[in-house]
Amino acid sequence: MDHVLVTGGAGYIGSHACKALSQAGYMPVTFDNLVTGWRDAVKFGPFEQGDLSNRARLDAVFQTYKPVAVMHFAALSQVGEAMSKPGLYWQNNVCGSLSLIEAAVENGCLDFVFSSTCATYGEHDNVVLDESTPQEPLNAYGACKRAIEDMLHNFEAAHGLRSVIFRYFNVAGADPDGEVGEFHKPETHLIPLMLDAIDGKRDALTVFGTDYDTPDGTCIRDYVHVCDLVDAHVLGLKWLKDGKGSEVFNLGTGSGFSVREVITHSRSVTNRDVPIVEGPRRAGDCTKLVSGSVRAERDLQWTPTRSKLEVMIADAWRWHQTGHYDK
Ligand code: UDP
């Protein structure tokens, strides 16, 4: 069975990717330092604890498993923290990725799937965000991801590393079987924080900014189900294995929802009240991030099946109620 090295496989998206890879007939090897990941989420293949900065560990893992590809999820991912601690993000995300990419190339593993972000685009008023939109990140998180994209292109030119880069919009939901789900400590994402407020684990959800230039004053995002997102990664891996070469794909649905709309949907899905307080804007937040691309659907034959907002909230709510958050 072919092995795929999954960095960050103990995290939210990485653990769902491991499940999708194992269902597609691959053996996912999780490489994770467990700083933000969770050991119990590694269920679908071997676990190797280590930090991306540790080249000797990485080389040993490449030599043990001889993976046919890398899926690179491992990263710190909080926009607010990236704004206040950019050095941490450049060190961990950019230098860590450099160490991984060098290890991959030197160990002859030349197919690389990378999780990037729509935060690399930054603010573009009334512009549909497709893969050719200029990348002008507003925050340090997006700047780091853009730098890693550049790194991948440089390594392709010099060493033949092929990459599929996915620019995620807002990932939400959980495995409908309940095997894995979302768990961040601290949690910073809208939907899990809202579910916490709904069931009394926090007093209220703070709405970050009500004075944006949007119909209801709150930020608009494009939410995509984590299971649909990781399905695209398996298709991206196939794309590389079919010899189709490096490519960049947005992963979003093309539908935007404001924070207030997400709250309204959550009330109806859970049949519970959502206590909210209105607060100031959060540093680094863009007004609107919605994908205007169909490239993934067209070229990868990607067909999202669970990315309706009600389904994402319902899946997240079911996972939330299992109590995994409390561990
Ligand atoms: N948001 C909010 N309150 C929160 C967390 C998030 O109002 O407690 C807003 C945030 O400002 C953004 C949207 O919800 O407009 C999605 O934020 P999230 O952190 O989930 O994802 P991001 O867009 O930063 O990747």
Coordinates of C-alpha atoms and ligand atoms in Angstrom, one line a residue:
M1 CA 0.0 0.0 0.0
D2 CA 1.3 3.5 -0.9
H3 CA 2.1 5.7 2.1
V4 CA 1.3 9.4 2.2
L5 CA 3.1 11.6 4.7
V6 CA 0.5 13.9 6.4
T7 CA 2.0 16.7 8.4
G8 CA -0.5 18.0 10.9
G9 CA -2.5 14.7 10.7
A10 CA -3.5 15.0 14.3
G11 CA -5.2 18.3 13.6
Y12 CA -8.7 19.2 12.5
I13 CA -8.3 19.1 8.7
G14 CA -5.3 16.7 8.7
S15 CA -7.2 14.0 10.7
H16 CA -10.1 14.2 8.2
A17 CA -7.6 14.0 5.3
C18 CA -6.1 10.8 6.9
K19 CA -9.6 9.2 6.9
A20 CA -10.2 10.2 3.3
L21 CA -6.8 8.9 2.3
S22 CA -7.3 5.6 4.0
Q23 CA -10.8 5.3 2.3
A24 CA -9.0 5.9 -1.0
G25 CA -6.6 3.0 -0.4
Y26 CA -3.6 5.0 0.9
M27 CA -1.8 4.5 4.3
P28 CA -1.6 8.0 5.9
V29 CA 1.5 8.5 8.1
T30 CA 0.8 11.3 10.5
F31 CA 3.8 13.6 11.4
D32 CA 2.7 16.0 14.1
N33 CA 4.3 17.8 17.1
L34 CA 1.0 17.7 19.0
V35 CA 1.3 21.4 19.9
T36 CA -2.2 22.0 18.5
G37 CA -3.0 18.5 17.4
W38 CA -4.5 15.7 19.4
R39 CA -3.1 12.2 19.6
D40 CA -6.6 10.6 19.8
A41 CA -7.4 12.0 16.3
V42 CA -4.7 9.7 14.7
K43 CA -6.8 6.7 13.9
F44 CA -6.1 5.8 10.3
G45 CA -2.4 5.0 10.1
P46 CA 0.9 5.2 11.9
F47 CA 1.8 8.2 14.1
E48 CA 5.3 9.8 14.2
Q49 CA 5.6 12.6 16.7
G50 CA 8.1 15.3 15.6
D51 CA 8.6 18.9 14.7
L52 CA 9.1 20.1 11.2
S53 CA 12.2 21.9 12.3
N54 CA 13.9 18.6 13.1
R55 CA 15.4 17.5 9.8
A56 CA 16.9 14.3 11.2
R57 CA 13.4 13.2 12.4
L58 CA 11.9 14.0 9.0
D59 CA 14.6 12.2 7.1
A60 CA 14.1 9.1 9.3
V61 CA 10.4 9.2 8.6
F62 CA 10.9 9.6 4.9
Q63 CA 13.3 6.7 4.9
T64 CA 11.1 4.4 7.0
Y65 CA 7.9 4.8 5.0
K66 CA 9.1 6.0 1.6
P67 CA 5.9 8.0 1.1
V68 CA 4.7 8.6 -2.5
A69 CA 3.6 12.1 -1.6
V70 CA 3.4 14.7 1.1
M71 CA 0.2 16.4 2.3
H72 CA 1.3 19.4 4.3
F73 CA -1.3 20.7 6.8
A74 CA 0.9 21.4 9.9
A75 CA 0.8 25.1 10.7
L76 CA -0.2 27.6 13.3
S77 CA -3.4 29.0 12.0
Q78 CA -4.8 31.9 14.1
V79 CA -4.9 35.2 12.3
G80 CA -5.0 37.2 15.5
E81 CA -2.0 35.4 17.0
A82 CA -0.1 35.8 13.7
M83 CA -0.6 39.6 13.9
S84 CA 0.7 39.8 17.4
K85 CA 3.5 37.2 17.0
P86 CA 4.7 37.3 13.4
G87 CA 8.1 35.8 14.3
L88 CA 6.4 32.7 15.7
Y89 CA 4.5 32.3 12.4
W90 CA 7.4 32.9 10.1
Q91 CA 9.6 30.5 12.2
N92 CA 7.0 27.8 12.6
N93 CA 5.1 27.9 9.3
V94 CA 7.7 29.2 6.9
C95 CA 10.9 27.8 8.3
G96 CA 9.1 24.5 9.2
S97 CA 7.8 24.2 5.6
L98 CA 11.3 24.9 4.3
S99 CA 12.7 22.1 6.4
L100 CA 9.9 19.7 5.1
I101 CA 10.3 20.7 1.5
E102 CA 14.0 20.2 1.6
A103 CA 13.6 16.8 3.2
A104 CA 11.0 15.8 0.6
V105 CA 13.2 16.8 -2.3
E106 CA 16.4 15.2 -0.8
N107 CA 14.4 12.0 -0.1
G108 CA 13.0 11.9 -3.7
C109 CA 9.4 12.5 -2.7
L110 CA 8.4 15.0 -5.4
D111 CA 4.6 15.2 -5.2
F112 CA 3.4 17.7 -2.7
V113 CA -0.1 18.8 -1.7
F114 CA -0.2 22.1 0.3
S115 CA -2.9 23.7 2.4
S116 CA -2.9 27.4 1.6
T117 CA -5.5 30.0 2.3
C118 CA -7.8 32.6 0.7
A119 CA -6.1 34.9 3.3
T120 CA -3.3 35.2 0.7
Y121 CA -5.6 37.3 -1.5
G122 CA -6.3 40.0 1.1
E123 CA -9.0 42.6 0.5
H124 CA -10.3 43.1 -3.1
D125 CA -13.5 45.2 -3.2
N126 CA -16.2 43.7 -5.3
V127 CA -13.7 41.4 -7.0
V128 CA -14.4 37.7 -7.5
L129 CA -11.6 35.9 -6.0
D130 CA -10.2 33.3 -8.4
E131 CA -6.8 31.8 -8.6
S132 CA -5.4 34.7 -10.7
T133 CA -6.5 37.3 -8.2
P134 CA -3.3 39.2 -7.0
Q135 CA -2.1 37.8 -3.6
E136 CA -1.9 40.8 -1.3
P137 CA -2.4 39.4 2.2
L138 CA -3.7 41.7 4.9
N139 CA -2.3 39.6 7.7
A140 CA 0.9 37.7 8.7
Y141 CA -0.9 34.3 8.5
G142 CA -1.7 34.9 4.8
A143 CA 1.8 36.4 4.2
C144 CA 3.4 33.2 5.5
K145 CA 1.2 31.0 3.4
R146 CA 2.0 33.1 0.3
A147 CA 5.7 32.7 1.0
I148 CA 5.4 29.0 1.2
E149 CA 3.6 29.0 -2.2
D150 CA 6.5 30.9 -3.6
M151 CA 8.9 28.4 -2.0
L152 CA 7.1 25.5 -3.7
H153 CA 7.4 27.2 -7.1
N154 CA 11.2 27.8 -6.6
F155 CA 11.7 24.2 -5.6
E156 CA 9.9 23.1 -8.7
A157 CA 12.1 25.2 -10.9
A158 CA 15.3 23.9 -9.2
H159 CA 14.4 20.4 -8.2
G160 CA 11.3 19.2 -10.0
L161 CA 9.0 19.3 -7.0
R162 CA 5.4 19.1 -8.2
S163 CA 2.7 20.8 -6.1
V164 CA -1.0 21.1 -5.8
I165 CA -1.8 24.2 -3.8
F166 CA -5.3 24.5 -2.3
R167 CA -6.4 27.9 -1.1
Y168 CA -9.1 27.2 1.5
F169 CA -12.0 29.4 2.3
N170 CA -13.6 28.8 5.7
V171 CA -13.5 25.2 6.7
A172 CA -16.4 23.9 8.9
G173 CA -18.3 20.8 9.9
A174 CA -17.1 17.4 11.0
D175 CA -16.9 13.8 10.0
P176 CA -20.6 12.7 9.9
D177 CA -19.5 9.3 11.4
G178 CA -18.2 11.2 14.4
E179 CA -14.7 9.6 14.2
V180 CA -13.0 13.0 14.0
G181 CA -14.0 16.6 14.3
E182 CA -12.9 20.1 15.1
F183 CA -10.9 20.8 18.2
H184 CA -8.7 23.8 18.6
K185 CA -7.2 25.0 21.9
P186 CA -7.8 27.8 22.2
E187 CA -10.8 27.8 19.9
T188 CA -11.0 30.9 17.7
H189 CA -13.3 29.9 14.9
L190 CA -16.8 31.2 14.5
I191 CA -18.9 28.0 14.3
P192 CA -17.4 26.0 17.3
L193 CA -17.4 29.2 19.4
M194 CA -21.0 29.7 18.6
L195 CA -21.9 26.1 19.5
D196 CA -20.0 26.7 22.8
A197 CA -22.2 29.7 23.4
I198 CA -25.3 27.8 22.5
D199 CA -24.8 25.1 25.1
G200 CA -23.5 27.4 27.8
K201 CA -19.8 26.5 27.6
R202 CA -19.2 30.3 27.1
D203 CA -21.4 33.2 28.1
A204 CA -21.8 34.6 24.6
L205 CA -20.4 34.8 21.1
T206 CA -18.7 38.1 20.4
V207 CA -19.5 39.3 16.9
F208 CA -16.3 40.9 15.7
G209 CA -17.3 44.1 14.0
T210 CA -20.8 45.3 12.9
D211 CA -19.7 48.2 10.8
Y212 CA -18.3 46.5 7.7
D213 CA -19.5 47.5 4.3
T214 CA -21.8 44.5 3.9
P215 CA -25.6 44.3 3.9
D216 CA -25.8 43.6 7.7
G217 CA -22.5 45.1 8.7
T218 CA -20.7 41.8 9.6
C219 CA -18.0 40.0 7.6
I220 CA -18.9 37.6 4.8
R221 CA -17.2 34.2 4.4
D222 CA -17.5 31.2 2.1
Y223 CA -17.9 28.1 4.2
V224 CA -16.8 24.6 2.9
H225 CA -17.3 21.3 4.6
V226 CA -14.1 19.7 5.9
C227 CA -15.1 16.3 4.3
D228 CA -15.6 18.0 0.9
L229 CA -12.3 19.8 1.4
V230 CA -10.3 16.7 2.1
D231 CA -12.0 14.9 -0.8
A232 CA -10.4 17.6 -3.1
H233 CA -7.0 16.7 -1.6
V234 CA -7.4 13.1 -2.6
L235 CA -8.3 14.3 -6.1
G236 CA -5.3 16.6 -6.0
L237 CA -3.1 13.7 -5.2
K238 CA -4.5 11.8 -8.1
W239 CA -4.0 14.8 -10.4
L240 CA -0.3 14.8 -9.5
K241 CA 0.0 11.0 -9.9
D242 CA -1.6 11.3 -13.3
G243 CA 1.2 13.6 -14.3
K244 CA -0.9 16.7 -14.7
G245 CA 1.7 19.0 -13.1
S246 CA 1.6 21.8 -10.5
E247 CA -1.7 23.7 -10.1
V248 CA -3.4 26.0 -7.7
F249 CA -7.1 25.5 -6.7
N250 CA -9.5 27.6 -4.6
L251 CA -11.6 25.4 -2.3
G252 CA -14.8 27.3 -1.6
T253 CA -18.4 27.0 -2.7
G254 CA -19.0 30.5 -4.2
S255 CA -21.7 31.3 -1.6
G256 CA -21.0 33.9 1.1
F257 CA -22.6 34.1 4.5
S258 CA -22.3 36.9 7.0
V259 CA -21.6 36.3 10.6
R260 CA -25.2 37.2 11.4
E261 CA -26.5 34.8 8.8
V262 CA -24.4 32.0 10.3
I263 CA -25.9 32.8 13.7
T264 CA -29.5 32.7 12.2
H265 CA -28.8 29.3 10.6
S266 CA -27.4 28.0 13.8
R267 CA -30.5 29.0 15.8
S268 CA -32.7 27.0 13.4
V269 CA -30.4 24.0 13.1
T270 CA -29.9 23.6 16.9
N271 CA -33.3 25.0 17.9
R272 CA -31.5 27.0 20.6
D273 CA -30.8 30.6 21.2
V274 CA -27.3 32.0 20.4
P275 CA -26.3 34.5 23.1
I276 CA -24.3 37.2 21.3
V277 CA -22.5 40.5 22.2
E278 CA -21.3 42.9 19.6
G279 CA -17.7 43.8 19.7
P280 CA -15.0 45.7 17.7
R281 CA -13.4 44.4 14.6
R282 CA -10.7 41.8 14.9
A283 CA -7.3 42.8 13.6
G284 CA -6.5 41.3 10.2
D285 CA -10.1 40.4 9.2
C286 CA -11.1 41.0 5.6
T287 CA -14.6 42.3 4.8
K288 CA -15.5 39.6 2.4
L289 CA -13.8 36.4 1.2
V290 CA -15.8 34.4 -1.3
S291 CA -14.4 32.1 -4.0
G292 CA -15.3 32.9 -7.5
S293 CA -13.6 29.9 -9.1
V294 CA -14.9 26.7 -10.5
R295 CA -11.5 25.4 -11.4
A296 CA -11.6 22.5 -8.8
E297 CA -15.0 21.4 -9.9
R298 CA -14.0 21.6 -13.6
D299 CA -10.5 20.2 -13.5
L300 CA -10.5 17.9 -10.5
Q301 CA -14.1 16.8 -10.9
W302 CA -14.6 17.9 -7.3
T303 CA -18.3 17.7 -6.3
P304 CA -18.9 19.1 -2.8
T305 CA -21.8 17.2 -1.2
R306 CA -22.0 18.4 2.4
S307 CA -21.2 22.1 2.0
K308 CA -24.7 23.5 2.7
L309 CA -24.4 25.8 5.7
E310 CA -27.2 23.9 7.6
V311 CA -25.4 20.5 7.0
M312 CA -22.0 21.9 8.2
I313 CA -23.6 23.4 11.3
A314 CA -25.6 20.1 12.0
D315 CA -22.4 18.0 11.6
A316 CA -20.4 20.4 13.8
W317 CA -23.2 20.4 16.4
R318 CA -23.4 16.5 16.4
W319 CA -19.6 16.4 17.0
H320 CA -19.8 19.1 19.6
Q321 CA -22.4 17.2 21.6
T322 CA -20.2 14.1 21.8
G323 CA -18.2 16.1 24.3
H324 CA -14.8 15.7 22.5
Y325 CA -14.2 19.4 23.1
D326 CA -14.1 18.8 26.9
K327 CA -11.3 16.3 26.8
Ligands
UDP1 N1 -15.9 35.8 14.1 C1 -16.7 36.4 15.1 N2 -16.6 36.0 16.4 C2 -15.7 35.0 16.8 C3 -15.0 34.4 15.8 C4 -15.1 34.8 14.5 O1 -17.4 37.3 14.8 O2 -15.7 34.7 18.0 C5 -16.0 36.2 12.7 C6 -14.7 36.7 12.2 O3 -14.5 38.0 12.4 C7 -14.8 36.3 10.7 C8 -15.8 35.1 10.7 O4 -16.4 35.1 12.0 O5 -15.5 37.4 10.0 C9 -15.0 33.8 10.5 O6 -13.9 33.8 11.4 P1 -13.1 32.5 11.7 O7 -12.1 32.8 12.8 O8 -14.0 31.3 11.9 O9 -12.3 32.2 10.3 P2 -11.4 33.2 9.4 O10 -12.3 33.9 8.5 O11 -10.6 34.1 10.4 O12 -10.5 32.2 8.7

